């Protein structure tokens, strides 16, 4: 049995982009898909209104962690992505238990880095210095 990575966390999230491991993150938020529907009233049909889905909208995903030895990987990947013109790779986010075993994973199509936010340094605050990486994507890879 592997030792826990952080005794204060119950789940970790591993991020890899086209096989490049960007390390472990403590929080992952923003998994959301919406299918807005347009209402269509059919002539002669007074019993209901049609609700027709238009397209899927995927929200951005934000991953955060305390700064650590992997911290430079995220911003270096983002800078490299911009330099080559955003190739839109695939990514995988894997939820892990403290012992390292997998809970589940999500594959993301056409990933684009949206932002990287580094730590806020304040000598009067005893808080943990964290970083946040935000990703946009165009759907999930299958199968689920």
Short mmCIF file of C-alpha atoms in Angstrom, two decimals:
data_model
loop_
_atom_site.label_atom_id
_atom_site.label_comp_id
_atom_site.label_asym_id
_atom_site.label_seq_id
_atom_site.Cartn_x
_atom_site.Cartn_y
_atom_site.Cartn_z
CA UNK A 1 0.00 0.00 0.00
CA UNK A 2 1.39 3.39 -1.02
CA UNK A 3 1.74 6.13 1.56
CA UNK A 4 -0.72 9.03 1.42
CA UNK A 5 0.44 12.11 -0.53
CA UNK A 6 -1.28 14.53 1.87
CA UNK A 7 -3.04 13.32 5.04
CA UNK A 8 -5.39 16.34 4.92
CA UNK A 9 -6.90 15.37 1.56
CA UNK A 10 -9.24 12.52 0.78
CA UNK A 11 -9.05 12.73 -3.04
CA UNK A 12 -6.34 13.97 -5.39
CA UNK A 13 -6.57 14.76 -9.08
CA UNK A 14 -3.79 13.85 -11.50
CA UNK A 15 -3.64 15.90 -14.70
CA UNK A 16 -1.91 14.65 -17.82
CA UNK A 17 -1.95 16.38 -21.20
CA UNK A 18 -1.11 14.12 -24.17
CA UNK A 19 0.84 11.90 -21.77
CA UNK A 20 2.72 14.77 -20.05
CA UNK A 21 2.13 14.42 -16.30
CA UNK A 22 1.48 17.87 -14.77
CA UNK A 23 1.26 16.44 -11.26
CA UNK A 24 -1.35 16.17 -8.53
CA UNK A 25 -3.96 18.78 -7.62
CA UNK A 26 -6.05 19.04 -4.44
CA UNK A 27 -9.16 20.58 -5.99
CA UNK A 28 -10.89 20.18 -9.31
CA UNK A 29 -14.01 22.18 -10.05
CA UNK A 30 -16.12 23.14 -13.02
CA UNK A 31 -17.14 19.82 -14.57
CA UNK A 32 -20.40 20.95 -16.11
CA UNK A 33 -22.27 20.46 -19.37
CA UNK A 34 -25.35 22.41 -20.39
CA UNK A 35 -27.62 21.74 -23.36
CA UNK A 36 -29.67 24.92 -23.83
CA UNK A 37 -33.05 24.23 -25.39
CA UNK A 38 -35.07 26.38 -27.73
CA UNK A 39 -38.83 26.25 -27.40
CA UNK A 40 -40.79 25.60 -30.57
CA UNK A 41 -44.56 25.87 -30.74
CA UNK A 42 -45.99 23.60 -33.39
CA UNK A 43 -49.07 24.91 -35.20
CA UNK A 44 -52.20 22.88 -34.41
CA UNK A 45 -50.55 21.20 -31.39
CA UNK A 46 -51.87 22.83 -28.20
CA UNK A 47 -50.92 20.07 -25.76
CA UNK A 48 -47.20 20.83 -25.40
CA UNK A 49 -44.26 22.92 -26.61
CA UNK A 50 -41.25 21.26 -28.23
CA UNK A 51 -37.91 21.75 -26.41
CA UNK A 52 -35.07 21.28 -28.90
CA UNK A 53 -31.48 21.11 -27.67
CA UNK A 54 -29.18 23.48 -29.56
CA UNK A 55 -25.57 22.56 -28.68
CA UNK A 56 -23.55 21.42 -25.71
CA UNK A 57 -21.69 24.01 -23.65
CA UNK A 58 -18.82 22.85 -21.46
CA UNK A 59 -17.69 25.01 -18.54
CA UNK A 60 -14.01 25.59 -17.83
CA UNK A 61 -12.26 23.32 -15.34
CA UNK A 62 -10.13 24.81 -12.57
CA UNK A 63 -7.49 22.72 -10.79
CA UNK A 64 -5.71 24.07 -7.70
CA UNK A 65 -2.92 22.87 -5.44
CA UNK A 66 -0.35 24.12 -2.97
CA UNK A 67 2.85 25.07 -4.77
CA UNK A 68 5.29 22.15 -4.89
CA UNK A 69 8.00 20.60 -7.04
CA UNK A 70 5.48 20.19 -9.94
CA UNK A 71 4.39 23.83 -9.91
CA UNK A 72 6.51 24.94 -12.85
CA UNK A 73 5.10 22.21 -15.10
CA UNK A 74 1.70 23.88 -15.50
CA UNK A 75 2.89 27.33 -16.51
CA UNK A 76 5.69 25.87 -18.69
CA UNK A 77 3.11 23.74 -20.54
CA UNK A 78 0.88 26.79 -20.96
CA UNK A 79 3.74 28.89 -22.35
CA UNK A 80 4.76 26.06 -24.71
CA UNK A 81 1.14 25.72 -25.91
CA UNK A 82 0.97 29.40 -26.81
CA UNK A 83 4.36 29.25 -28.59
CA UNK A 84 3.16 26.51 -30.98
CA UNK A 85 -0.28 28.01 -31.55
CA UNK A 86 -2.54 25.94 -29.28
CA UNK A 87 -2.51 22.44 -30.73
CA UNK A 88 -5.55 21.53 -28.59
CA UNK A 89 -4.33 18.23 -27.14
CA UNK A 90 -6.34 15.70 -25.17
CA UNK A 91 -6.13 15.57 -21.40
CA UNK A 92 -7.00 13.15 -18.66
CA UNK A 93 -8.00 14.02 -15.11
CA UNK A 94 -7.87 11.07 -12.75
CA UNK A 95 -9.35 11.13 -9.25
CA UNK A 96 -7.11 9.22 -6.83
CA UNK A 97 -7.58 8.01 -3.27
CA UNK A 98 -4.87 8.85 -0.69
CA UNK A 99 -3.31 5.40 -1.28
CA UNK A 100 -2.92 6.20 -5.00
CA UNK A 101 -5.67 3.91 -6.28
CA UNK A 102 -7.94 5.30 -9.00
CA UNK A 103 -11.51 6.37 -8.25
CA UNK A 104 -12.40 7.40 -11.82
CA UNK A 105 -11.07 9.44 -14.73
CA UNK A 106 -12.30 11.88 -17.35
CA UNK A 107 -10.83 12.37 -20.80
CA UNK A 108 -11.10 15.84 -22.30
CA UNK A 109 -11.03 16.70 -26.03
CA UNK A 110 -9.22 19.70 -27.49
CA UNK A 111 -7.88 21.23 -24.29
CA UNK A 112 -6.87 24.88 -24.28
CA UNK A 113 -5.13 26.59 -21.35
CA UNK A 114 -7.19 29.60 -20.29
CA UNK A 115 -5.22 30.86 -17.30
CA UNK A 116 -2.60 30.02 -14.72
CA UNK A 117 -2.61 31.88 -11.44
CA UNK A 118 0.37 31.69 -9.16
CA UNK A 119 0.54 32.10 -5.41
CA UNK A 120 -0.27 35.32 -3.59
CA UNK A 121 2.53 36.13 -1.18
CA UNK A 122 1.63 37.92 2.04
CA UNK A 123 4.03 37.74 4.95
CA UNK A 124 1.25 38.63 7.38
CA UNK A 125 -0.88 35.65 6.34
CA UNK A 126 -0.03 32.09 7.42
CA UNK A 127 -2.05 30.55 4.54
CA UNK A 128 -0.74 27.99 2.08
CA UNK A 129 0.59 29.38 -1.22
CA UNK A 130 -1.47 27.87 -4.03
CA UNK A 131 -1.60 27.87 -7.82
CA UNK A 132 -4.60 27.42 -10.12
CA UNK A 133 -4.73 26.19 -13.71
CA UNK A 134 -7.88 26.79 -15.77
CA UNK A 135 -8.66 24.72 -18.87
CA UNK A 136 -11.27 25.01 -21.60
CA UNK A 137 -12.23 21.87 -23.56
CA UNK A 138 -14.58 20.73 -26.31
CA UNK A 139 -16.16 17.62 -24.84
CA UNK A 140 -15.25 14.32 -23.26
CA UNK A 141 -13.44 11.42 -24.84
CA UNK A 142 -15.26 8.10 -24.75
CA UNK A 143 -16.15 5.49 -23.85
CA UNK A 144 -17.33 6.20 -20.32
#
